[in-house]
PDB file of C-alpha atoms and ligand atoms in Angstrom:
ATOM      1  CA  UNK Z1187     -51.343  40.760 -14.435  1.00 60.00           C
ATOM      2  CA  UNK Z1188     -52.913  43.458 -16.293  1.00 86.00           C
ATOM      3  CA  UNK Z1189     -55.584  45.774 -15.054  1.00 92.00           C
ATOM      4  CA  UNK Z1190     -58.702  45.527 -16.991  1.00 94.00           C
ATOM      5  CA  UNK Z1191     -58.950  49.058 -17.419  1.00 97.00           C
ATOM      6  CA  UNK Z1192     -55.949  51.713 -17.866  1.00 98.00           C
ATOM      7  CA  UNK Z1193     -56.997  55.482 -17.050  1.00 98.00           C
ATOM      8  CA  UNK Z1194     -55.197  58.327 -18.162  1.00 98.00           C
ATOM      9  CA  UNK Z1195     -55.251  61.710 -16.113  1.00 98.00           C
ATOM     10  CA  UNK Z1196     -53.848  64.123 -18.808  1.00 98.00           C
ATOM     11  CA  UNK Z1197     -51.837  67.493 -17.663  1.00 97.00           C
ATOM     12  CA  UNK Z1198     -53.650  67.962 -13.574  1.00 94.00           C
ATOM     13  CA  UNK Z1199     -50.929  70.176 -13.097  1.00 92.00           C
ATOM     14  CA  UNK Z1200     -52.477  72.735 -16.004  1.00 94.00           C
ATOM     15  CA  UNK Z1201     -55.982  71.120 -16.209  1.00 95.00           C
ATOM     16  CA  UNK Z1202     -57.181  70.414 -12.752  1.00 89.00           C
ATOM     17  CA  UNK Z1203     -57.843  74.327 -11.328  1.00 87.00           C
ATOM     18  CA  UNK Z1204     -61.186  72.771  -9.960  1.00 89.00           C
ATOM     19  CA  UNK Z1205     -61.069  69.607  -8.267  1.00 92.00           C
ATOM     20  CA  UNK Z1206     -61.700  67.674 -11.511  1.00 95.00           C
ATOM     21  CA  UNK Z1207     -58.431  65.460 -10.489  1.00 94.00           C
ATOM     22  CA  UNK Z1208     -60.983  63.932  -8.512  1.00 97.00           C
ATOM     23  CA  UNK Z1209     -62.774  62.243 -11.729  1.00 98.00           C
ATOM     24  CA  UNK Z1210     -60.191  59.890 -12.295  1.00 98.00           C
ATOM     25  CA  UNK Z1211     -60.246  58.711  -8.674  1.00 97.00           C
ATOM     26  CA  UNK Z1212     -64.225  58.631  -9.091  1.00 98.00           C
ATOM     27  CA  UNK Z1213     -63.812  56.587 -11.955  1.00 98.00           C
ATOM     28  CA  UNK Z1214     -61.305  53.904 -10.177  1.00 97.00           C
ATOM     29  CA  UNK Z1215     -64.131  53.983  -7.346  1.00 98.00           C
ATOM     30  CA  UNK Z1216     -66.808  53.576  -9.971  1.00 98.00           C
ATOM     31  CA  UNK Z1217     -64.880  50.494 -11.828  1.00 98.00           C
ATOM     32  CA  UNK Z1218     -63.878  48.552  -8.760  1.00 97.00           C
ATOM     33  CA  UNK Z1219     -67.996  48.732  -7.780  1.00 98.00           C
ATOM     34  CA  UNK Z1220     -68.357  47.053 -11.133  1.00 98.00           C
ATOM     35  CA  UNK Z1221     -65.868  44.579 -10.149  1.00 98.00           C
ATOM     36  CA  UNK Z1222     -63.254  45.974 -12.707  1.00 98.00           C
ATOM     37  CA  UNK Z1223     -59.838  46.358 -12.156  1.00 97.00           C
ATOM     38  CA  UNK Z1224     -57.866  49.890 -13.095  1.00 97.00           C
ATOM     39  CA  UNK Z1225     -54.859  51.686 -13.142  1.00 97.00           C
ATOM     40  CA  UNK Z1226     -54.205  55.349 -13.376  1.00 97.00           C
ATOM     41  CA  UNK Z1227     -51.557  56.747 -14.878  1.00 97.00           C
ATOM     42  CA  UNK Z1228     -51.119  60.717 -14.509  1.00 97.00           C
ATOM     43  CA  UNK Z1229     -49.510  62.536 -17.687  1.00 98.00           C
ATOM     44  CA  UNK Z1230     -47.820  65.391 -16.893  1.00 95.00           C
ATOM     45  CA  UNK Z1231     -47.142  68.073 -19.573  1.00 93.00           C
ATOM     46  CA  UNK Z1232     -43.686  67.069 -20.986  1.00 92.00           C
ATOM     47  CA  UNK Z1233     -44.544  62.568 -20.968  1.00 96.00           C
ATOM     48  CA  UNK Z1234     -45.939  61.519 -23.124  1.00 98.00           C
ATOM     49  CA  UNK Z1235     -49.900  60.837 -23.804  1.00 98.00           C
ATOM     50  CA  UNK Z1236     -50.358  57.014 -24.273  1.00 97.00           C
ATOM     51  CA  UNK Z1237     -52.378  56.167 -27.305  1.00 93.00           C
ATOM     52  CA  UNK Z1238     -53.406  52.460 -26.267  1.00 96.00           C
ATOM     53  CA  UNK Z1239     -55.188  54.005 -22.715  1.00 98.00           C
ATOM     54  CA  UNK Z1240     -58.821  53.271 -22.376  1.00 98.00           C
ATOM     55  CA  UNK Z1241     -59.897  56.708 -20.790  1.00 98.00           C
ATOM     56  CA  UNK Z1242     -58.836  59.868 -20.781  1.00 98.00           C
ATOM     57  CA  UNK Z1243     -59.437  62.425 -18.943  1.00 98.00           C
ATOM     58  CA  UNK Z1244     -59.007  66.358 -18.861  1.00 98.00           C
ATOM     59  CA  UNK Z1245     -60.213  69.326 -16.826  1.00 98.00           C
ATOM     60  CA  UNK Z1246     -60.113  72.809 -16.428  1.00 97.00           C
ATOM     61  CA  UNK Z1247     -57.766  75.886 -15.972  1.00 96.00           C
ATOM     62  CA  UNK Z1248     -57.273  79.235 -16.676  1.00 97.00           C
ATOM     63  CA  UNK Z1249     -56.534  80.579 -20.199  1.00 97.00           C
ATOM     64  CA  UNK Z1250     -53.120  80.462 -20.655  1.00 97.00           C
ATOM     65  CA  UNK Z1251     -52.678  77.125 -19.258  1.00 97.00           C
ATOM     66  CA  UNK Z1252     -55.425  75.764 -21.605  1.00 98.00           C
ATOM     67  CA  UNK Z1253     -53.233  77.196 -24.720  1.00 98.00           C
ATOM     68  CA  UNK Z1254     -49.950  75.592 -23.222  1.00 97.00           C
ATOM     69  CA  UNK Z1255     -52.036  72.446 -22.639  1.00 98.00           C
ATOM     70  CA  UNK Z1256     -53.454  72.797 -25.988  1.00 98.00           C
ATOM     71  CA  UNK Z1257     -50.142  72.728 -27.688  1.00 98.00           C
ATOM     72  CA  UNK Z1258     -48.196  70.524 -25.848  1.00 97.00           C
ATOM     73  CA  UNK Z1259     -51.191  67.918 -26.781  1.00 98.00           C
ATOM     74  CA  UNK Z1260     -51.059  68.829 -30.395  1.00 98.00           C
ATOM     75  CA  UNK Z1261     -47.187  68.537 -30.654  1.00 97.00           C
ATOM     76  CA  UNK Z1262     -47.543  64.981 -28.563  1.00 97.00           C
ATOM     77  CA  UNK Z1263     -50.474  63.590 -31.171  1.00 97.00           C
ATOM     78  CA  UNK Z1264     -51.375  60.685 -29.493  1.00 98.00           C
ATOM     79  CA  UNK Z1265     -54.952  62.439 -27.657  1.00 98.00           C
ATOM     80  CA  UNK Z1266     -55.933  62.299 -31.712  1.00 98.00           C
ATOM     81  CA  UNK Z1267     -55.324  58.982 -32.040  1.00 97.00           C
ATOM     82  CA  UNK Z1268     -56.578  57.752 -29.199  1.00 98.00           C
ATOM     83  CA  UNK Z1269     -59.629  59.773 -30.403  1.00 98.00           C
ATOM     84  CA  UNK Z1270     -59.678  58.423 -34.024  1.00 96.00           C
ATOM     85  CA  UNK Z1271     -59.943  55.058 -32.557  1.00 96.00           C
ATOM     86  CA  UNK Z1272     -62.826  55.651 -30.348  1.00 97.00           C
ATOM     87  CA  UNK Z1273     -61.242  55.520 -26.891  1.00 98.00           C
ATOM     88  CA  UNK Z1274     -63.744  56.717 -24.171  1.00 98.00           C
ATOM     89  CA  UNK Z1275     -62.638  60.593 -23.578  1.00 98.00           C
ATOM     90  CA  UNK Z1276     -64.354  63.162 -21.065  1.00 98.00           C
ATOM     91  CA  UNK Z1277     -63.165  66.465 -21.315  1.00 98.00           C
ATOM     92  CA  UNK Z1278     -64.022  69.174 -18.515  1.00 98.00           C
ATOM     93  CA  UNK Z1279     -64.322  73.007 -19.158  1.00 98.00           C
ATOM     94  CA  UNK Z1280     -61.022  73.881 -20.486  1.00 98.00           C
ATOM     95  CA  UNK Z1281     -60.018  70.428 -21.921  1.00 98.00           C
ATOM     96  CA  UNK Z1282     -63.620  70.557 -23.467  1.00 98.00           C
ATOM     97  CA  UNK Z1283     -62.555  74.088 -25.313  1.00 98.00           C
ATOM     98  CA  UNK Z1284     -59.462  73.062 -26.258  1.00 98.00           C
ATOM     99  CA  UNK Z1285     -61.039  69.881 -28.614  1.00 98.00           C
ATOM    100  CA  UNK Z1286     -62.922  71.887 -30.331  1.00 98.00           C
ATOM    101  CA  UNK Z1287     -62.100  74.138 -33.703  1.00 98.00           C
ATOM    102  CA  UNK Z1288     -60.883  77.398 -31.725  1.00 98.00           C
ATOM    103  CA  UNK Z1289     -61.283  79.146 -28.055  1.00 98.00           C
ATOM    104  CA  UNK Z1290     -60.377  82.250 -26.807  1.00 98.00           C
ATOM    105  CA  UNK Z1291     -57.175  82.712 -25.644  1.00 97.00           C
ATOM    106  CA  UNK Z1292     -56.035  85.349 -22.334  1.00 96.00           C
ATOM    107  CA  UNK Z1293     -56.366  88.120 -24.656  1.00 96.00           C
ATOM    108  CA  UNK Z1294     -59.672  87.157 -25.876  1.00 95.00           C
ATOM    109  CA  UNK Z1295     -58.096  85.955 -29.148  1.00 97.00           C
ATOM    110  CA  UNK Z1296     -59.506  83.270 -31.363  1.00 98.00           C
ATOM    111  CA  UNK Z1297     -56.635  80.273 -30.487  1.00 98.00           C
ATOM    112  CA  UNK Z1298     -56.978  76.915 -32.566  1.00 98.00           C
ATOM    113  CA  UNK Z1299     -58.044  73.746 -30.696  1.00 98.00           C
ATOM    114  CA  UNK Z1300     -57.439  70.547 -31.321  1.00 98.00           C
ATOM    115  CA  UNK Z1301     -60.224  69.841 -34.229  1.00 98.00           C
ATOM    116  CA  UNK Z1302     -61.561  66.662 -32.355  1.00 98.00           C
ATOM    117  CA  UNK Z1303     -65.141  68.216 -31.894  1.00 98.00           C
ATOM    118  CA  UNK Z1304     -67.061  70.294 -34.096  1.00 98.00           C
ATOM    119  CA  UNK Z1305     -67.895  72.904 -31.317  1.00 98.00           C
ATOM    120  CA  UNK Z1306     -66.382  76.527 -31.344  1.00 98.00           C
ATOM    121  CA  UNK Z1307     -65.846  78.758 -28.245  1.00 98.00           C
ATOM    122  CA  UNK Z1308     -66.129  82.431 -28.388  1.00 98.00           C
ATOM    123  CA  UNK Z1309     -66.250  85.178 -24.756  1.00 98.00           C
ATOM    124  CA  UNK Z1310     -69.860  84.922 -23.028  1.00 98.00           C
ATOM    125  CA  UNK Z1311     -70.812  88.328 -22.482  1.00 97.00           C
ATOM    126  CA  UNK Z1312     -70.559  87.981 -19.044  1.00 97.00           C
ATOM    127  CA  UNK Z1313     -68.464  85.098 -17.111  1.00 98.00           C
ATOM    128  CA  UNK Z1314     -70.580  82.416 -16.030  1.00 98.00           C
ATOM    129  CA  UNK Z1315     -69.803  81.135 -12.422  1.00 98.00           C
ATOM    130  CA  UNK Z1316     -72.274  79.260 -10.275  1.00 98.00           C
ATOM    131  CA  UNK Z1317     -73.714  76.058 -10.103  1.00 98.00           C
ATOM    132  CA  UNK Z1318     -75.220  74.406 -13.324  1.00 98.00           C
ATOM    133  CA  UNK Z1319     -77.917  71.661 -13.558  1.00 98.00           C
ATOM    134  CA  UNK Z1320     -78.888  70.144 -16.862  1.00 98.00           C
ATOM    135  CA  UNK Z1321     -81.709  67.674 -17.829  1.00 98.00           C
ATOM    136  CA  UNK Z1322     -80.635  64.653 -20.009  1.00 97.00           C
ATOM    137  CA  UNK Z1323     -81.858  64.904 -23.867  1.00 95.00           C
ATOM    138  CA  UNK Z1324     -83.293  62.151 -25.694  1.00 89.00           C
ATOM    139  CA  UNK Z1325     -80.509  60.119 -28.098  1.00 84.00           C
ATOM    140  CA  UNK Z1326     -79.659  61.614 -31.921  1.00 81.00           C
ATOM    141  CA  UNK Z1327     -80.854  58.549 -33.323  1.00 82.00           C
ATOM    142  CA  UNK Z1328     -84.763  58.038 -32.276  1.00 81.00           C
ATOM    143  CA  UNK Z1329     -84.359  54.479 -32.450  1.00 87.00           C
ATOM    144  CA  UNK Z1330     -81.624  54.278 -29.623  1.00 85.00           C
ATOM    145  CA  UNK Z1331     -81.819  54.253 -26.187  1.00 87.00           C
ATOM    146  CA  UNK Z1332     -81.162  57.842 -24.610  1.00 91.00           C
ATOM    147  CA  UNK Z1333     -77.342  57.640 -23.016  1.00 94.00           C
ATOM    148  CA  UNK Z1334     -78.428  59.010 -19.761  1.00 97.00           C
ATOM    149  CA  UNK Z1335     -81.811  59.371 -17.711  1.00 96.00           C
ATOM    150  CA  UNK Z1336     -80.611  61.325 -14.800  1.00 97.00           C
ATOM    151  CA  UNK Z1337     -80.108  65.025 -14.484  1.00 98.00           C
ATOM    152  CA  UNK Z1338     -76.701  66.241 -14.488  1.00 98.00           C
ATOM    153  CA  UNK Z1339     -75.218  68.521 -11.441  1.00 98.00           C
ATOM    154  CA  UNK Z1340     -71.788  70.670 -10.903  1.00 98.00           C
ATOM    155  CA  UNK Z1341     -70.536  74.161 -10.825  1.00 98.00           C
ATOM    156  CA  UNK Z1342     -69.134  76.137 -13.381  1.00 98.00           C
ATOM    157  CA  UNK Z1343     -67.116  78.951 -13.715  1.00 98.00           C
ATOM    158  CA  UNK Z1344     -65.579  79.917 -17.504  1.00 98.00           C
ATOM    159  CA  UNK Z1345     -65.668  82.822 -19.963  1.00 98.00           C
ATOM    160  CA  UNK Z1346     -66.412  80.847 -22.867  1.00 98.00           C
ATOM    161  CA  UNK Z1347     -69.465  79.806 -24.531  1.00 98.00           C
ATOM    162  CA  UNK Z1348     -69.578  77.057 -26.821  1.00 98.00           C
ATOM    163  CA  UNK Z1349     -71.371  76.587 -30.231  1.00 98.00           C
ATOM    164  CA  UNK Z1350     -71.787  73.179 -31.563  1.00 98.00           C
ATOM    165  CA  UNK Z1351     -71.749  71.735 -35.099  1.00 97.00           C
ATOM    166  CA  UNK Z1352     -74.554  69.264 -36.615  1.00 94.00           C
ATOM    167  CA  UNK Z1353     -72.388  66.444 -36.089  1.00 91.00           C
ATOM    168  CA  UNK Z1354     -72.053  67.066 -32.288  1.00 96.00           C
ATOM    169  CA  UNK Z1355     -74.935  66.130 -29.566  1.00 96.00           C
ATOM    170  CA  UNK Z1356     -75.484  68.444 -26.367  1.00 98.00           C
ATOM    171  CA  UNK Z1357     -75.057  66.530 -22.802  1.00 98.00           C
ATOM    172  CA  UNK Z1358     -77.999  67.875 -21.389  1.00 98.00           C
ATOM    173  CA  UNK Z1359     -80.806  70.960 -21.486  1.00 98.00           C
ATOM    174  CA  UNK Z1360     -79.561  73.536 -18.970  1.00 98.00           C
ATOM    175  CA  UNK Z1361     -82.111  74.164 -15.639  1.00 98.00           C
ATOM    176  CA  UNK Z1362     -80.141  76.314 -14.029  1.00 98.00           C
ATOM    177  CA  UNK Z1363     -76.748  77.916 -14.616  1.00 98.00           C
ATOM    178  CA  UNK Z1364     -74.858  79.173 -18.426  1.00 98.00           C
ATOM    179  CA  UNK Z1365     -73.156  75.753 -19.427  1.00 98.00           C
ATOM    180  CA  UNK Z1366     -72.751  75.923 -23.526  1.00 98.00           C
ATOM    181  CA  UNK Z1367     -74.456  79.565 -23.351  1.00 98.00           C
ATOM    182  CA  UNK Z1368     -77.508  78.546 -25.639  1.00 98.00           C
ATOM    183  CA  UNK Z1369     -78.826  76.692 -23.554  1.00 98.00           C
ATOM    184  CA  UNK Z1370     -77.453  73.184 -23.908  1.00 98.00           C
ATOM    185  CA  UNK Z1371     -74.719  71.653 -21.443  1.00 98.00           C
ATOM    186  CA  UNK Z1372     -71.956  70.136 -22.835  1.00 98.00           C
ATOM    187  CA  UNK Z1373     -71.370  67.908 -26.042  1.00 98.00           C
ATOM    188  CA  UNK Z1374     -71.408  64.281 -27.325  1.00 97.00           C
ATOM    189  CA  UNK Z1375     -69.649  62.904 -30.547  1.00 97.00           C
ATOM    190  CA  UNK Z1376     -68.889  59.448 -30.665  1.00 96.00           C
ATOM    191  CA  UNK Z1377     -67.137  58.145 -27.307  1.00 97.00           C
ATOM    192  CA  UNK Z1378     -65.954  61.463 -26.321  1.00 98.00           C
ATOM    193  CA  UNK Z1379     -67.910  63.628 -23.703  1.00 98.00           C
ATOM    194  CA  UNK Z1380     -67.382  67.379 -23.433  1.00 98.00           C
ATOM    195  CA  UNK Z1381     -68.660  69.619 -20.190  1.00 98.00           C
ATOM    196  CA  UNK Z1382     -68.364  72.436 -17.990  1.00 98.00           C
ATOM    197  CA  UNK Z1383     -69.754  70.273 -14.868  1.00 98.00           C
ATOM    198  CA  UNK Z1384     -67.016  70.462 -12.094  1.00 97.00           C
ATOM    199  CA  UNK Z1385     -67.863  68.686  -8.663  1.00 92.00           C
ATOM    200  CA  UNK Z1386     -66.008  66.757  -9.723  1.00 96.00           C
ATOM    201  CA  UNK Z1387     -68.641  66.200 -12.863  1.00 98.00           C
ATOM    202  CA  UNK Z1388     -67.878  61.859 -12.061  1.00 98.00           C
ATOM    203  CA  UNK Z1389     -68.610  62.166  -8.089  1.00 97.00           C
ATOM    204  CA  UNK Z1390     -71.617  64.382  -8.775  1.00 98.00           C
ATOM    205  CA  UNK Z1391     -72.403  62.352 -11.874  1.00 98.00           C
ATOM    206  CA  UNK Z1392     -71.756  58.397 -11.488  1.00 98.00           C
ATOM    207  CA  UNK Z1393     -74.242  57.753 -14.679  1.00 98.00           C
ATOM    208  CA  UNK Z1394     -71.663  59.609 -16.619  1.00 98.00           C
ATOM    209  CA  UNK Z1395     -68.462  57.596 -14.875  1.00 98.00           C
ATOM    210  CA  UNK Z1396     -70.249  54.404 -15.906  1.00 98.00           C
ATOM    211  CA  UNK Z1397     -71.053  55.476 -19.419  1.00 98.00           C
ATOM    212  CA  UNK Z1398     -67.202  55.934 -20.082  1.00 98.00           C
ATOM    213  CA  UNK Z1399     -66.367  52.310 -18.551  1.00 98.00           C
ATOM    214  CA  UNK Z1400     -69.035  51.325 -20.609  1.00 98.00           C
ATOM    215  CA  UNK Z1401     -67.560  52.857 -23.612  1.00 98.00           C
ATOM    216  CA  UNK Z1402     -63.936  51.541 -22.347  1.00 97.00           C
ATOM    217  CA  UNK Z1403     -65.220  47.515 -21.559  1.00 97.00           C
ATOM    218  CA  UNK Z1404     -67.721  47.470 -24.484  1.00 96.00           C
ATOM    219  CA  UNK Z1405     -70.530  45.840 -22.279  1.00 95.00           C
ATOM    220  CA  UNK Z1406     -73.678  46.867 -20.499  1.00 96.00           C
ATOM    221  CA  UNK Z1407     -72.528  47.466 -16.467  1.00 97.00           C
ATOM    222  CA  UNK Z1408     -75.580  47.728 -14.389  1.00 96.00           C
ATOM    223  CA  UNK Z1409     -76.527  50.630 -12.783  1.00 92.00           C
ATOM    224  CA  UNK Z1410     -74.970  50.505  -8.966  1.00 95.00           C
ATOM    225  CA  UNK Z1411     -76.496  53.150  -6.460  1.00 96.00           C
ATOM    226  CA  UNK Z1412     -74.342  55.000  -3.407  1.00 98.00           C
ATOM    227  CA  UNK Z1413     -76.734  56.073  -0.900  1.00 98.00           C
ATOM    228  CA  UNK Z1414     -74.127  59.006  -0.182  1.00 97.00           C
ATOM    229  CA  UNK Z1415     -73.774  60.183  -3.786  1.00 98.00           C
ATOM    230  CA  UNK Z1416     -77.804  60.233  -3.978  1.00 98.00           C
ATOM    231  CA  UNK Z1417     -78.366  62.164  -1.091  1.00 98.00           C
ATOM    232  CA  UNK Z1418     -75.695  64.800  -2.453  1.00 98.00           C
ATOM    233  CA  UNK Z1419     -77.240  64.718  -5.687  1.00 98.00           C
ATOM    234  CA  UNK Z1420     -80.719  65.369  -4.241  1.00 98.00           C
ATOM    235  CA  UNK Z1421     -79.436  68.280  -1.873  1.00 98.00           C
ATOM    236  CA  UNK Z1422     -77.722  69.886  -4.627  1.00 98.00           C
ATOM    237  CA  UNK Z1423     -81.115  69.443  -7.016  1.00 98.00           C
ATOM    238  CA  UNK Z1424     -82.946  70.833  -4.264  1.00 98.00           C
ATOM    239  CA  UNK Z1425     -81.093  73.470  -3.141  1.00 97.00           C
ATOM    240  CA  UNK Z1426     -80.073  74.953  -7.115  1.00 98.00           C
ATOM    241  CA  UNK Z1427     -84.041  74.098  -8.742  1.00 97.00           C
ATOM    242  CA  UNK Z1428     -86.069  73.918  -5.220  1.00 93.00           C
ATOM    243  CA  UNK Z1429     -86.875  70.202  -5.993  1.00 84.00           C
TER     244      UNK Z1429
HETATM  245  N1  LIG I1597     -60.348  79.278 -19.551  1.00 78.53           N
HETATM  246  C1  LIG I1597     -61.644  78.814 -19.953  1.00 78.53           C
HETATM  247  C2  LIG I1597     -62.746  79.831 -19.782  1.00 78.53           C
HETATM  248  O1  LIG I1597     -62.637  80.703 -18.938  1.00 78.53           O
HETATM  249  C3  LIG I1597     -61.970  77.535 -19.210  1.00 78.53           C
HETATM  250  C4  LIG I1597     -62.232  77.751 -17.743  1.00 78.53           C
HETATM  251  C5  LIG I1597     -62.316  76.466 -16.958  1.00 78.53           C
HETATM  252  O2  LIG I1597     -61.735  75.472 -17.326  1.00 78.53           O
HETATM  253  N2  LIG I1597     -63.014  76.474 -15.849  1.00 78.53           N
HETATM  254  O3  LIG I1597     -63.744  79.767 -20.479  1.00 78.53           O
END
């Protein structure tokens, strides 16, 4: 029988410099606590992306493995459909770049992204590195619910800042830490999250796991509470903001 769920892990070999491999074993975790079934499957550059998966996932690397990641996703084409058809995407530092209209490649270049987000990524002035909290920010549409209510932890560590379009929500208000460089944290269009939260982002951030099986089952899933990913969540609060 089929798995309720099917989770792809795009490219780990280029996109998972920082642990976030970890986000697609969060999110198995995460969907079997909702009583959900899943499978994995790990794309490797060279396979071929599914289009019919339910998530997908990408993380970060270093610059010139975000380009080659960039274009062997662009020759593939199936991350675009899978995006035009509102599969549930999160997209982690350099896989966050890399949707957007351009990012800077090793030489500090303008290289073009995917065009999935309206967001643009130009060099910070200085590389940010450290840990990042953000505050969740109410929904775009005053009548809806906000997506999230908790605050957002992880670490970052990237040379790029991000700009976003109109179209394009931020993730959070940064408390501590760079994240887009304005500061916002990350980015929210339709069913596809963008951030520079490592930790993994999922383990540090369940909220944001179950917002993406959400997405993938198209129901409400209640919210489930690990004693063990609280108290990390309130050490890391404590010891970044002092509360
Ligand atoms: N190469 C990108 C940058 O430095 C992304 C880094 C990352 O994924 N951590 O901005």
């Amino acid at each position: 029988m089929s798995a309720d769920l099917t989770i792809a892990a795009i490219y780990a070999d280029l996109l998972g410099t920082y642990g976030d491999n970890g986000n697609a074993a969060t999110l198995l975790h995460r969907a079997r606590l909702h009583g959900l079934s899943a499978d994995v499957i790990s794309i490797q550059p060279g396979d071929p992306v599914p289009s019919q998966a339910d998530i997908y996932l990408l993380g970060g690397g270093e610059d010139t493995a975000q380009t080659a990641a960039c274009s062997a996703l662009r020759a593939d084409g199936n991350i675009r459909t899978a995006a035009e058809r509102g599969a549930a995407i999160l997209a982690i530092c350099a896989g966050y770049q890399l949707f957007g209209e351009y990012f800077p490649d090793s030489t500090g270049t303008r290289s073009p992204g995917l065009g999935l987000l309206d967001i643009r990524t130009d060099r910070l002035a200085q590389r940010a590195v450290g840990e990042l909290a953000a505050a969740p920010v109410p929904a775009a549409d005053s009548t809806e619910p906000p997506l999230f209510s908790e605050r957002f932890t992880g670490y970052e560590n990237h040379a790029g800042g991000t700009v976003r379009g109109p179209s394009v929500q931020p993730l959070g208000r940064v408390l501590a830490g760079v994240g887009n460089g304005d500061g916002t944290e990350g980015s929210v269009s339709g069913h596809i999250i963008g951030s520079y939260l490592h930790g993994p982002c999922l383990v540090r951030n369940p909220e944001i796991a179950d917002q993406l099986l959400r997405w993938a089952v198209d129901r409400e899933l209640p919210a489930l509470e690990e004693q063990a990913v609280s108290e990390l969540r309130a050490e890391r609060f404590r010891t970044v903001l002092g509360h």
